[in-house]
Coordinates of C-alpha atoms in Angstrom, one line a residue:
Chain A
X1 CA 113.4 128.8 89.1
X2 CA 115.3 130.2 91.6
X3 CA 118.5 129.4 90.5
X4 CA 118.3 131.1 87.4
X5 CA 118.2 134.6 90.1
X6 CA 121.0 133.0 92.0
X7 CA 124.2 135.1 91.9
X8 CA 126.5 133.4 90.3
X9 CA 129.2 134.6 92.6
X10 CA 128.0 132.9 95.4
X11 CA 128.1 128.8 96.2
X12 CA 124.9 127.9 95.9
X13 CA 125.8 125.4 98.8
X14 CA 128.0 126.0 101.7
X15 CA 128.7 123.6 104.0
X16 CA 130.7 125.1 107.0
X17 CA 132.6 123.4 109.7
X18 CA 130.2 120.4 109.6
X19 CA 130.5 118.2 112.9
X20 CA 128.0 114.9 113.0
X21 CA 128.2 112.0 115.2
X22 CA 126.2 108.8 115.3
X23 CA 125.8 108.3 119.2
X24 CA 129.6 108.2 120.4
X25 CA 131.0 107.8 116.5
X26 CA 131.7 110.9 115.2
X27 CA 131.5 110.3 111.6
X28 CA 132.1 113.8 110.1
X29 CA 134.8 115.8 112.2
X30 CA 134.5 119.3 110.6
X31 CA 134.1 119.4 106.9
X32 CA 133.8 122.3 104.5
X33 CA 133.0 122.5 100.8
X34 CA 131.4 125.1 98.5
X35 CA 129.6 124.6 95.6
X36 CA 129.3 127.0 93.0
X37 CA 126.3 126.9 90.4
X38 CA 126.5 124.3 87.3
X39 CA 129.4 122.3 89.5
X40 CA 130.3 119.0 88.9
X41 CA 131.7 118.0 92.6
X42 CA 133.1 114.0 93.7
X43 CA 133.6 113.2 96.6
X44 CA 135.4 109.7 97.1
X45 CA 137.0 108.2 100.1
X46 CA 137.0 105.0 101.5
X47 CA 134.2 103.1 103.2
X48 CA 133.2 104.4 106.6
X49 CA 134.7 107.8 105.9
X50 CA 131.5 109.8 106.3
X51 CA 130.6 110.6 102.5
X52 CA 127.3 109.3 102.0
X53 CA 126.6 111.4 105.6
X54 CA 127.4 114.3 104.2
X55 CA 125.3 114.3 101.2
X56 CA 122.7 113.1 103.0
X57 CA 123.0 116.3 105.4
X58 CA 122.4 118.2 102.2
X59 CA 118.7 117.6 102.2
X60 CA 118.1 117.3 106.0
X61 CA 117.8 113.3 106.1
X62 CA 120.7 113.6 108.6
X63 CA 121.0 116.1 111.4
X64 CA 124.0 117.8 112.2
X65 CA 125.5 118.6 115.5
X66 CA 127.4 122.0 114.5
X67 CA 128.7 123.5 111.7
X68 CA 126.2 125.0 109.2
X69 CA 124.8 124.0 105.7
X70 CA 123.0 126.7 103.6
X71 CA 121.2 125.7 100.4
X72 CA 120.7 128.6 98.0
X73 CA 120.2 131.1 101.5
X74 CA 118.2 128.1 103.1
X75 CA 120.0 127.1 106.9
X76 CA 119.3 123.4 106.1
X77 CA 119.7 123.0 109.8
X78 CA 117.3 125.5 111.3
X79 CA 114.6 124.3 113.7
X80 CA 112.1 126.3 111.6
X81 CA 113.2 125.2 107.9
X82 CA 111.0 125.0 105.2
X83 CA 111.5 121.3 104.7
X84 CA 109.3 121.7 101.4
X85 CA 111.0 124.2 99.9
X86 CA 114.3 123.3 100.8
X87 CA 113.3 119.3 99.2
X88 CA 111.9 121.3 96.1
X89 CA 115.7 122.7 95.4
X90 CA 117.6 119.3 96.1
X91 CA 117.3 116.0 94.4
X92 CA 118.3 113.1 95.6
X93 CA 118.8 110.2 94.3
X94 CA 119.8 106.9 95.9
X95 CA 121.8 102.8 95.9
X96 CA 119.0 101.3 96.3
X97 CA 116.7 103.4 93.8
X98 CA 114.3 103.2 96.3
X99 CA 111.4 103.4 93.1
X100 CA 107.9 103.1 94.7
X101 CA 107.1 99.5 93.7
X102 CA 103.6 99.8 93.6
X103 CA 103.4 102.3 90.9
X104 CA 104.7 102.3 87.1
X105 CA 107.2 104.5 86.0
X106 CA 105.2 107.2 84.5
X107 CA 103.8 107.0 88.4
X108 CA 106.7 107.5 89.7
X109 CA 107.7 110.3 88.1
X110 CA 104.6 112.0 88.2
X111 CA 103.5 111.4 91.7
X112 CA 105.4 114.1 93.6
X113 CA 104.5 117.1 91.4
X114 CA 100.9 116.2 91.3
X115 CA 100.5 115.5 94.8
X116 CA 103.5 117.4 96.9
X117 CA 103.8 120.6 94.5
X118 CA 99.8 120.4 93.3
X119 CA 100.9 120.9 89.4
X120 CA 97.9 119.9 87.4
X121 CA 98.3 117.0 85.8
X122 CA 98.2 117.1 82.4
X123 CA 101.5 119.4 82.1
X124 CA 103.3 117.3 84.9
X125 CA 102.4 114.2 82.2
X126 CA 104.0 115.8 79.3
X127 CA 107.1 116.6 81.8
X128 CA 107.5 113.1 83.0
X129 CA 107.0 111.7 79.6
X130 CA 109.5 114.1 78.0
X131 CA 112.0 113.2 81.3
X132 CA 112.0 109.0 80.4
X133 CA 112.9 109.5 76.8
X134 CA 115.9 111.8 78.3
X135 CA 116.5 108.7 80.5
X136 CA 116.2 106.4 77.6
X137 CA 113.5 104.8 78.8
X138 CA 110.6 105.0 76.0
X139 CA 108.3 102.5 75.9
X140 CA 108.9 101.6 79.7
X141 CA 106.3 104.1 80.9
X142 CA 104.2 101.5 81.9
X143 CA 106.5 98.6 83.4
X144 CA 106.5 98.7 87.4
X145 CA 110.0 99.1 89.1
X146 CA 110.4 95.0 89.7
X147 CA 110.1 94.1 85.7
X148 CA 112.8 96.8 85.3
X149 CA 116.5 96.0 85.6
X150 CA 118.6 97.7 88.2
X151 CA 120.4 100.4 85.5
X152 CA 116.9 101.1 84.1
X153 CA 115.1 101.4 87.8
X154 CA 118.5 104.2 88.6
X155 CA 117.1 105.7 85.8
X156 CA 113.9 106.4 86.6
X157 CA 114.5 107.3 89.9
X158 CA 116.5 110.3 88.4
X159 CA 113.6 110.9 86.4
X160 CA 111.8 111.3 89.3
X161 CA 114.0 113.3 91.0
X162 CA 114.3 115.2 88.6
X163 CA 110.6 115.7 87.7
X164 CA 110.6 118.0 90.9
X165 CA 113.0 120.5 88.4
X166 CA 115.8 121.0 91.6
X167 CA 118.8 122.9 91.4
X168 CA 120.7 120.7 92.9
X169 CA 121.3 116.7 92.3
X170 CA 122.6 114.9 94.9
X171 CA 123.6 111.1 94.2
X172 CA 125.0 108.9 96.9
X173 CA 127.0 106.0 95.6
X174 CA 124.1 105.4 92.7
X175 CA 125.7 102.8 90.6
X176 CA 127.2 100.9 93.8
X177 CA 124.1 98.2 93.4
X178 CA 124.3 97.8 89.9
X179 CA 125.7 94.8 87.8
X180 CA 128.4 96.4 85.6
X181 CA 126.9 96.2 82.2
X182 CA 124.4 98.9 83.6
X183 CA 126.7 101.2 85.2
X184 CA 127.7 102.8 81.6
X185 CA 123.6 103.8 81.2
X186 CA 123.5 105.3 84.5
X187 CA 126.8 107.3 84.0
X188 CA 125.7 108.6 80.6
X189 CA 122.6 109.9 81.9
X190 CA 124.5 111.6 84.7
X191 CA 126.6 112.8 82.4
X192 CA 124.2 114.6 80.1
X193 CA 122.8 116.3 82.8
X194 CA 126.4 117.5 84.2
X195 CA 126.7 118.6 80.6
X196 CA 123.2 120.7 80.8
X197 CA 124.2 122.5 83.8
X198 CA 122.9 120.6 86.5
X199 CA 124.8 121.3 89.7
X200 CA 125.6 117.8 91.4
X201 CA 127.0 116.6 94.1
X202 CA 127.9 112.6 93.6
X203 CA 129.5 110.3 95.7
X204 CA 131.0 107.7 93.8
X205 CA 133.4 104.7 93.5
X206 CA 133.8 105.2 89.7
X207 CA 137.2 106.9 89.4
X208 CA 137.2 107.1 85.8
X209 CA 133.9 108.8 86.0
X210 CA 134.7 111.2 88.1
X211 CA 137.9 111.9 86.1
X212 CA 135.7 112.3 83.4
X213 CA 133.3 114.8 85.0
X214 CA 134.4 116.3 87.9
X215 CA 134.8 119.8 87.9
X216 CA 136.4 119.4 91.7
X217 CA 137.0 116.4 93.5
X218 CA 136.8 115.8 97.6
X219 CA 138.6 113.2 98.9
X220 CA 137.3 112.0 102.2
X221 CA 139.0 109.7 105.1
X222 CA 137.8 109.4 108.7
X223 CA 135.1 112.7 108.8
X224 CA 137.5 114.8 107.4
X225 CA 138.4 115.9 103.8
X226 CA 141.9 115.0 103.5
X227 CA 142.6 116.7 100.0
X228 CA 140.8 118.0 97.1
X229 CA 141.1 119.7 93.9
X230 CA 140.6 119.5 90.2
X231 CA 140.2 116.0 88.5
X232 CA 143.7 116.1 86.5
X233 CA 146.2 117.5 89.7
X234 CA 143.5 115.6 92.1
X235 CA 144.6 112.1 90.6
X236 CA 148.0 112.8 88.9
X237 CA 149.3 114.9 91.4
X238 CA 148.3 113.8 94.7
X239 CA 149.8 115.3 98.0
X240 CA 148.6 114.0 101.1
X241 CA 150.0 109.9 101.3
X242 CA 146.7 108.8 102.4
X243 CA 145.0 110.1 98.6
X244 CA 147.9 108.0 97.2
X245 CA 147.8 105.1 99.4
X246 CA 143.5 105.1 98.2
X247 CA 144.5 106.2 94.8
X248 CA 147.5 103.0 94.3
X249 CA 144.5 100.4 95.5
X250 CA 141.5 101.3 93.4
X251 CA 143.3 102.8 90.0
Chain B
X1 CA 126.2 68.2 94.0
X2 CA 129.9 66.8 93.8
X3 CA 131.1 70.3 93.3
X4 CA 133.3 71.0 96.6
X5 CA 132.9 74.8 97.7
X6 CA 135.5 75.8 100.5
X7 CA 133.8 76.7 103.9
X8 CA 130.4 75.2 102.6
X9 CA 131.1 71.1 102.1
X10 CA 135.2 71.4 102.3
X11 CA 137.9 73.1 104.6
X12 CA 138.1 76.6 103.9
X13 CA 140.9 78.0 102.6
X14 CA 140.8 81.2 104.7
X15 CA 140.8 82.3 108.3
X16 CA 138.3 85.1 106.9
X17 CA 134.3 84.2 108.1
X18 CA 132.6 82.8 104.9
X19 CA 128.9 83.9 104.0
X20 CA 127.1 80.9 103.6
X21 CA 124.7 80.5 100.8
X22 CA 120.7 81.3 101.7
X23 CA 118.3 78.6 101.8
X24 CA 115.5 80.7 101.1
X25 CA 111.9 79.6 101.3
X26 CA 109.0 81.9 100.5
X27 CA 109.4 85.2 102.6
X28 CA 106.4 85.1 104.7
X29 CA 104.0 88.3 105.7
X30 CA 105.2 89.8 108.8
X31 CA 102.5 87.7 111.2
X32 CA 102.7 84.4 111.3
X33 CA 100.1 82.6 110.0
X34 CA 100.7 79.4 112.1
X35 CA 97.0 78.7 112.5
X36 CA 95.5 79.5 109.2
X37 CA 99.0 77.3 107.6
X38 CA 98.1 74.0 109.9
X39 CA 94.7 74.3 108.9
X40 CA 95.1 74.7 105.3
X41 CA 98.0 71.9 105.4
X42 CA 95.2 69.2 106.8
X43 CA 95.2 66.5 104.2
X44 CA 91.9 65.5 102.9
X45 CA 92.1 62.3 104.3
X46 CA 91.0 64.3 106.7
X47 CA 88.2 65.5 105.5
X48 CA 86.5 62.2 105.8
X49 CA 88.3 61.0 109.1
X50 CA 86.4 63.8 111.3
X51 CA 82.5 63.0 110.1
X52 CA 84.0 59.5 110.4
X53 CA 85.0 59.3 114.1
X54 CA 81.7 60.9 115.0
X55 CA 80.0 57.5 113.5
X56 CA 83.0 55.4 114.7
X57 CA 83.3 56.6 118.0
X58 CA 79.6 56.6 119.3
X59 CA 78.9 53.3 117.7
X60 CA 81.6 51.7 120.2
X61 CA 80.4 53.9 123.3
X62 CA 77.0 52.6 122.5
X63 CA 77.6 48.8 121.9
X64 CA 76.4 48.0 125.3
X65 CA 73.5 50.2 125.5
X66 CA 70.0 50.1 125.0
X67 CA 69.9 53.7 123.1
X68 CA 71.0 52.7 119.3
X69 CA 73.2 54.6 117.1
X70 CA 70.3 55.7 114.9
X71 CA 68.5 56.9 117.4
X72 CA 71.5 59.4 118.6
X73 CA 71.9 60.5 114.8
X74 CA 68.0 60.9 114.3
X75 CA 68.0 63.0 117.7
X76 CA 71.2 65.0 116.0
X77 CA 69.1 65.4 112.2
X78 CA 66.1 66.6 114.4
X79 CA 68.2 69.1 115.9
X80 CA 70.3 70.3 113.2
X81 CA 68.3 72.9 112.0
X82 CA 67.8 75.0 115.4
X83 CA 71.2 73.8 116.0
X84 CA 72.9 76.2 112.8
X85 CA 70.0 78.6 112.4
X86 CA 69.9 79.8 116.1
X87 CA 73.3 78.8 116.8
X88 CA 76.1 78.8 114.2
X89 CA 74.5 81.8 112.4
X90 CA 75.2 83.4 115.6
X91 CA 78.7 82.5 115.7
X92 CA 79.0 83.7 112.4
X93 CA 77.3 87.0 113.3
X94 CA 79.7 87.7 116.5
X95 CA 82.8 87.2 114.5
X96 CA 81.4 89.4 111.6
X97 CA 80.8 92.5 113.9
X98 CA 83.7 91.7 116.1
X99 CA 86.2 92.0 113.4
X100 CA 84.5 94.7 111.8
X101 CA 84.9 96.7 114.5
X102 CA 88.1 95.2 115.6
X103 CA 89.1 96.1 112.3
X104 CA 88.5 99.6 112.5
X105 CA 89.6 100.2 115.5
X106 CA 93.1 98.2 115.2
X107 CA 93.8 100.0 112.5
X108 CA 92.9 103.4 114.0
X109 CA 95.4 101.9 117.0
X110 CA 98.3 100.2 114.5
X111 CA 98.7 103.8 112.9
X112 CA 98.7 105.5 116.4
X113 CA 101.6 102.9 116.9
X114 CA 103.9 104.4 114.5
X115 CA 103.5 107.9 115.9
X116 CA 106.2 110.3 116.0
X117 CA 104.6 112.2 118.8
X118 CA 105.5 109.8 121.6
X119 CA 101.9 111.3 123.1
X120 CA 100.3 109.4 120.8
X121 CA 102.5 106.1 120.4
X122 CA 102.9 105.0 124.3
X123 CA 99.4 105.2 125.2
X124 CA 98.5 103.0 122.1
X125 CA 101.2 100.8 122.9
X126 CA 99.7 100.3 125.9
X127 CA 96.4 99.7 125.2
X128 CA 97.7 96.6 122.2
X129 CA 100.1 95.5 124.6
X130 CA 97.6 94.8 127.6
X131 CA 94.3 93.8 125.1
X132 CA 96.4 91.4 123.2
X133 CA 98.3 89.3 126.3
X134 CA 95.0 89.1 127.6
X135 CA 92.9 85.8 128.6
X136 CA 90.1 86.1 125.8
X137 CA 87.3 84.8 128.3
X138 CA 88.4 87.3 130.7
X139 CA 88.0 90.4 128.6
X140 CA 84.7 88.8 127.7
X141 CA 83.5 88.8 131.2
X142 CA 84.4 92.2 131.7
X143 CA 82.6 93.5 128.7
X144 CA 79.5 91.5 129.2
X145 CA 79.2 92.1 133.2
X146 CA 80.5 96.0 132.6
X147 CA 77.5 96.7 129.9
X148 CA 74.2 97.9 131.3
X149 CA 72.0 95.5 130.2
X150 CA 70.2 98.2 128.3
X151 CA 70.1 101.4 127.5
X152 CA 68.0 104.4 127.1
X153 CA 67.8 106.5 124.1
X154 CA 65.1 109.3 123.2
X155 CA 63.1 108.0 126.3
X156 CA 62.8 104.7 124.9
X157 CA 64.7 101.8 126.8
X158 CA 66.5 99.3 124.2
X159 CA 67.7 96.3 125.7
X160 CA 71.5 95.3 124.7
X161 CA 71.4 91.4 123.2
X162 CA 73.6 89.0 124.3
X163 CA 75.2 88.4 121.1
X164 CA 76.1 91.9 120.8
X165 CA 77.9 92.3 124.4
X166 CA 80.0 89.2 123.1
X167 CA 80.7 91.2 120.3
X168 CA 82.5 94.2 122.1
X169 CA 83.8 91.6 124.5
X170 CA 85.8 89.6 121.1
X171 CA 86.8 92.8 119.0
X172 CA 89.3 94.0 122.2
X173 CA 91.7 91.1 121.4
X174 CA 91.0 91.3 117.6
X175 CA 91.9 94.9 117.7
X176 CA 94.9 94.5 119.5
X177 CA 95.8 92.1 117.4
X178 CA 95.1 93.8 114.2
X179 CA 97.1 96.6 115.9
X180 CA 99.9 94.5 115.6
X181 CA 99.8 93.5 111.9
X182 CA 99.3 97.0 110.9
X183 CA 102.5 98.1 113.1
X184 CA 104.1 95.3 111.6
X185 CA 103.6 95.5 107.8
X186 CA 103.9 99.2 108.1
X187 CA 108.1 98.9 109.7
X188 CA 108.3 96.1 107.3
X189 CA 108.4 98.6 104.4
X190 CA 112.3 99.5 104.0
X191 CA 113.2 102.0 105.1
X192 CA 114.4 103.7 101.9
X193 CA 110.6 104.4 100.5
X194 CA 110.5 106.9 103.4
X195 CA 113.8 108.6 102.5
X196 CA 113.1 108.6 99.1
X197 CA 109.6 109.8 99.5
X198 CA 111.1 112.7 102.2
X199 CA 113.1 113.7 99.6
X200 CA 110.9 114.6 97.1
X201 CA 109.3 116.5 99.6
X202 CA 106.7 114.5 100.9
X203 CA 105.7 115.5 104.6
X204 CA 105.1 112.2 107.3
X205 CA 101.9 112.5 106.7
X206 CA 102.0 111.9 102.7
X207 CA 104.9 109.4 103.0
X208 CA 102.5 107.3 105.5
X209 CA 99.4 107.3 103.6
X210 CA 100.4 107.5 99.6
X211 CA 103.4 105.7 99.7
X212 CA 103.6 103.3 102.5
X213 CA 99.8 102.5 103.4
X214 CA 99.7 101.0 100.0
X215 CA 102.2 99.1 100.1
X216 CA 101.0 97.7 103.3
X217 CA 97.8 97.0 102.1
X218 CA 98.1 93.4 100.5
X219 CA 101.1 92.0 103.0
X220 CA 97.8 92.7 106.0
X221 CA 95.5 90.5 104.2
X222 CA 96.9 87.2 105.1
X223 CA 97.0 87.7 108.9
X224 CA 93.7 89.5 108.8
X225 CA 91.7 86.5 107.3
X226 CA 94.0 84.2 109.8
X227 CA 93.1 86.6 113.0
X228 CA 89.8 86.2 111.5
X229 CA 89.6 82.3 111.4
X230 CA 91.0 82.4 114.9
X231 CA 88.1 84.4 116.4
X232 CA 85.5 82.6 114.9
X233 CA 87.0 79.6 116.7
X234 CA 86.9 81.5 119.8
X235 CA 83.2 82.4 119.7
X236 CA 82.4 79.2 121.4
X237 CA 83.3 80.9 124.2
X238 CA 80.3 83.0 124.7
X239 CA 78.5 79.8 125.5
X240 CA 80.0 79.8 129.0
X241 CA 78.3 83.4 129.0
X242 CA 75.2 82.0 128.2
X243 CA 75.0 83.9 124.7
X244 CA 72.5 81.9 122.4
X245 CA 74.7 80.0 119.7
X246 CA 76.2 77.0 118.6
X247 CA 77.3 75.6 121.7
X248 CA 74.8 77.1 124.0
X249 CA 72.2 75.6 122.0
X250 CA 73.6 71.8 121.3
X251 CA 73.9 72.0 124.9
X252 CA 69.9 72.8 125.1
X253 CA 68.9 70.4 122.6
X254 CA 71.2 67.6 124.8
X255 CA 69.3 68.4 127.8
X256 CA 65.8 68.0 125.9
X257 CA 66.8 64.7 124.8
X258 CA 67.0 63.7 128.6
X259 CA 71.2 64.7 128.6
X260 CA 72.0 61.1 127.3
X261 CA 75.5 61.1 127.2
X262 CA 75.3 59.2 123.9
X263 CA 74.4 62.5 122.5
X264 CA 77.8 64.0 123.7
X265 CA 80.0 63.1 120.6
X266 CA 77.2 63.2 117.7
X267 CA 76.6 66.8 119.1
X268 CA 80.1 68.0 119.6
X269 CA 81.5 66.1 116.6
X270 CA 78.5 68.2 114.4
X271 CA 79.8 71.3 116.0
X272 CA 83.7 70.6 115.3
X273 CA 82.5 69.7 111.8
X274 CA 80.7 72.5 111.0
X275 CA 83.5 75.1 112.4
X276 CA 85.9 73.0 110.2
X277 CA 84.0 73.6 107.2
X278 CA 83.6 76.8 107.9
X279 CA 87.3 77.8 108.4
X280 CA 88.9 75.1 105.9
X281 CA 88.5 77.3 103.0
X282 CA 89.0 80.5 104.7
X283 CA 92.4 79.0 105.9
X284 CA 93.2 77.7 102.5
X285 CA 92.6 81.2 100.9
X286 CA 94.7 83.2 103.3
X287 CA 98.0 80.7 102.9
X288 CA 97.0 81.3 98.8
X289 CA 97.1 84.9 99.2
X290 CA 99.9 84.5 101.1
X291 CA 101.8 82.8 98.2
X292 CA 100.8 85.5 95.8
X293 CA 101.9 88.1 97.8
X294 CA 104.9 86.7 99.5
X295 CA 106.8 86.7 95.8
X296 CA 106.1 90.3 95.3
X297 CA 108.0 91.4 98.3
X298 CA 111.3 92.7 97.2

C-alpha cells in the first residue's frame, strides 16, 4: 500500500482554500483542512453548511471552482487525474448505502476488486468473506441488500468500500437514514476501524460519537469552517458564538 | 378511522405546511402500460360478448335478406383457413421481425441517449424524437415506396417481399419507442448507484453496463411486451399497402364471395377476434410481470 510509504509528516489530504458553487450558491467559500495519516476528523455543522460537499470533493464526485485538494500527492482536481487510482485510495461510503440491489452481499463486496482492480477471485473471496465477519455480518453472505435492515446494509457498504483496501474513508452523514436501534452497529464498526488506523473523514450528526472518536473536529456554517479543534476544548470550550449557539440546540 | 389527525381530517394546529400521508399504489415501470393494462383488465364477460356480436349483429342485418346467416358463417369456415395461414401468420411474422429489429436497434439508440458526449446524444435524440411522433402509416409509406423493389447481390437479382418492406417500415416507430423505455428505466435508477459505483472506481463505461444495465433489465420488460402488443395491432396497416395478410386477404375472400356486405361483420368480427386472442394473454402477462417487478423497486 501506498500509505504505508507515506511520510508521516505530511497530511495525507490537503484541502487548500477550497471555493465551490452550485450555479449562483456558493456552498463552500474557502475552506482548508489537513489530514494527517491514522486521523479521526468530524466535521459537523448545520444543514446547508456545505459538509457533505466537501467530502464529496474528496473523491472527485464534486468539482471545485478553486482552491486545491491533493490526496496522498494526487491534485484531485486536475483535468488529467487518474480517476482510478485516486478512487483506489479513498473510500466512500454513503446515507443511502447505495448497496447494488441486484447482487448479495458477498457480491457486493467482491464486485469492484474482481472487475475494476482485476484481482483473481478466489483471494478477493477470502477478503470479502473475512471483511463481513469484521462487519458482523456472518451468515448474511448470501441475503440481497432489500432482506437486509438499514444498520446491516451501512455495514456492508463499508465492507465494500473497504474491500478496495483505501487509505482513506470518507463517510457522509452514514447513520442519518437509519432507525436508531441500528446507529450503535454502524458506530461500532466505524469505530474499530478508527481504532485500526484507518484515516477517516466523517460527517456526522452524532455528537457523542464524534466526542468519542474524533481526533480533531471541524465545525462548518455557511461554506466556511467557523471553528475547530480537539473533541474535549472543541465541545467544552467553544469560542466562536455560532459553535455555541449549534452546540446549546443539539447537546 | 375515528382517529382525528391535525392537517389531515381536523384543523391543524400549525401555520407550518403539513406532509400528508402517501396513498401509494403499486409503483409502476417507467412506460406506461395503458394499453397492455385496459386489455388485460377486459372482463371475461367479454370474452364471450365479442364472438357473440359477430352472430348477434349479422343475424339482425340479415333478417330481411335472402342470403341466410349460415350461409355467411359457411362462406367465413371456408375461408378461415387461407384467412390465418396466408394472413394472420403474416401479421404475426411482420411484428416478430419488426420488433426484433426494432429491438436491437432501440436499444443501440436508448444507450446513445444517455451519452455524455453530447455528439452522440443529440443526434439520437433526434432520430427517437422524429420516429416516435410520427404517423405510423406514413413512415410505412416511406419505407415501402423508398425500397427498390429488389436488389442485386453476386449477380443474382432477389426480389424484396412485401412483408418484409412492412417490416422495416414498423420497426422505425418500435425502435423509437423502445428508445424511450431504455432511456427511461436507465434515469430511473437513482442516482446513488452511479456515485457509489464511481466511487469504487468504476469508469462510465462499467457503472452503465455491470451495475445499471442490470438493473434495467426486468423494469424494460413490461413496456417491451406492451410496445409489442401495440404493433401487432398496427400490422393491419399494411393492408392498405397491399402486403398479403390478415386484412388484405379477408378482403380478397369478400370479393370472391361476390362482396356481399353480409360478409362485412362475420369477416371483420373473425379478424378482431383472432387479434384479441392473440394479444389477451400477451397483455395479461406483461401487467403480471409488471406486478412482480413493480414490488422490487426500492
Amino acid at each position: 500500500m501506498n500509505a504505508t510509504q507515506w511520510d508521516p509528516t505530511r497530511p495525507i489530504i490537503s484541502i487548500v482554500d477550497v471555493h465551490k458553487s452550485f450555479g449562483d450558491l456558493e456552498v463552500l467559500k474557502g475552506v482548508s483542512i489537513d489530514v494527517m495519516k491514522g486521523e479521526v476528523i468530524c466535521i459537523i455543522g448545520p444543514s446547508g453548511s456545505g459538509k457533505s460537499t466537501l467530502i464529496r470533493c474528496i473523491n472527485a464526485l464534486n468539482d471545485i471552482q478553486s482552491g486545491s485538494i491533493t490526496v496522498e500527492g494526487l491534485e484531485v482536481h486536475d483535468a488529467k487525474l487518474d480517476k482510478l487510482a485516486l478512487r483506489r485510495k479513498v473510500g466512500m461510503v454513503f446515507q443511502q448505502y447505495n448497496l447494488f440491489p441486484h447482487k448479495t452481499a458477498l457480491e457486493n463486496v467482491m464486485m469492484a476488486p474482481i472487475k475494476v482492480l482485476k484481482e483473481p477471485r478466489d483471494e478477493v473471496e477470502t477478503r470479502a468473506r473475512a471483511l463481513i465477519k469484521k462487519v458482523r455480518l456472518e451468515g448474511k453472505e448470501d441475503s440481497y441488500p432489500g432482506e437486509l435492515s438499514g444498520g446491516q446494509q451501512q455495514r456492508v457498504a463499508i465492507a465494500r468500500s473497504l474491500a478496495m483496501n483505501p487509505d482513506v474513508m470518507l463517510f457522509d452523514e452514514v447513520t442519518a437514514a437509519l432507525d436508531p436501534e441500528t446507529v450503535k452497529e454502524v458506530l461500532v464498526t466505524i469505530k474499530d476501524l478508527a481504532e485500526e488506523g484507518m484515516t477517516c473523514l466523517l460527517v456526522t450528526h452524532e455528537m457523542g460519537f464524534a466526542r468519542e472518536i474524533a481526533d480533531h473536529i471541524y465545525f462548518t456554517d455557511r461554506g466556511v469552517i467557523v471553528e475547530h479543534g480537539p473533541p474535549e476544548t472543541f465541545f467544552d470550550d467553544a469560542k466562536d458564538p455560532r459553535t455555541r449557539e449549534f452546540l446549546s440546540q443539539i447537546l | 378511522m375515528n382517529q382525528s389527525i391535525p392537517g389531515i381530517n381536523k384543523k391543524a394546529g400549525t401555520d407550518l405546511p403539513v406532509l400528508k400521508p402517501y396513498r401509494g399504489g403499486i409503483v409502476h415501470a417507467p412506460d406506461n402500460l395503458l394499453f397492455s393494462r385496459w386489455l388485460a383488465d377486459l372482463p371475461v364477460w367479454f370474452w364471450w360478448a365479442l364472438p357473440l356480436l359477430i352472430v348477434v349483429w349479422p343475424g339482425f342485418a340479415l333478417a330481411a335478406s335472402n342470403y341466410s346467416m349460415s350461409q355467411a358463417f359457411a362462406a367465413l369456415i371456408k375461408w378461415i383457413p387461407f384467412i390465418v395461414m396466408d394472413g394472420f401468420l403474416y401479421n404475426v411474422i411482420i411484428s416478430f421481425f419488426a420488433m426484433l429489429i426494432g429491438t436491437v436497434t432501440g436499444v443501440v439508440l436508448g444507450l446513445m441517449q444517455v451519452s455524455p458526449l453530447r455528439l452522440i446524444r443529440y443526434p439520437a435524440k433526434f432520430l427517437t424524437q422524429s420516429f416516435r411522433n410520427s404517423p405510423w402509416l406514413v413512415l410505412l409509406f416511406i419505407v415501402l415506396l423508398a425500397l427498390p423493389f429488389e436488389v442485386e447481390i453476386g449477380g443474382e437479382i432477389i426480389r424484396i417481399p412485401d412483408w418484409m418492406k412492412a417490416v422495416f417500415g414498423l420497426c422505425l416507430p418500435v425502435m423509437a419507442n423502445i428508445s424511450e423505455v431504455v432511456r427511461g428505466a436507465i434515469i430511473s435508477v437513482p442516482s446513488g448507484q452511479w456515485e457509489a459505483a464511481e466511487s469504487l472506481a468504476y469508469s462510465r463505461h462499467q457503472t452503465l453496463w455491470q451495475i445499471i444495465l442490470p438493473q434495467c433489465f426486468k423494469r424494460m420488460i413490461p413496456p417491451w411486451m406492451n410496445w409489442y402488443a401495440i404493433l401487432t395491432m398496427a400490422t393491419p396497416l399494411c393492408s392498405l399497402l397491399g402486403v398479403e395478410e390478415l386484412i388484405t386477404l379477408s378482403r380478397q375472400a369478400i370479393e370472391a364471395e361476390n362482396n356481399r356486405p353480409e360478409l362485412l361483420v362475420p369477416f371483420y368480427g373473425f379478424a378482431l377476434l383472432i387479434f384479441f386472442a392473440y394479444c389477451y394473454p400477451i397483455a395479461r402477462a406483461t401487467i403480471a410481470l409488471e406486478r412482480r417487478y413493480a414490488v422490487k423497486l426500492q
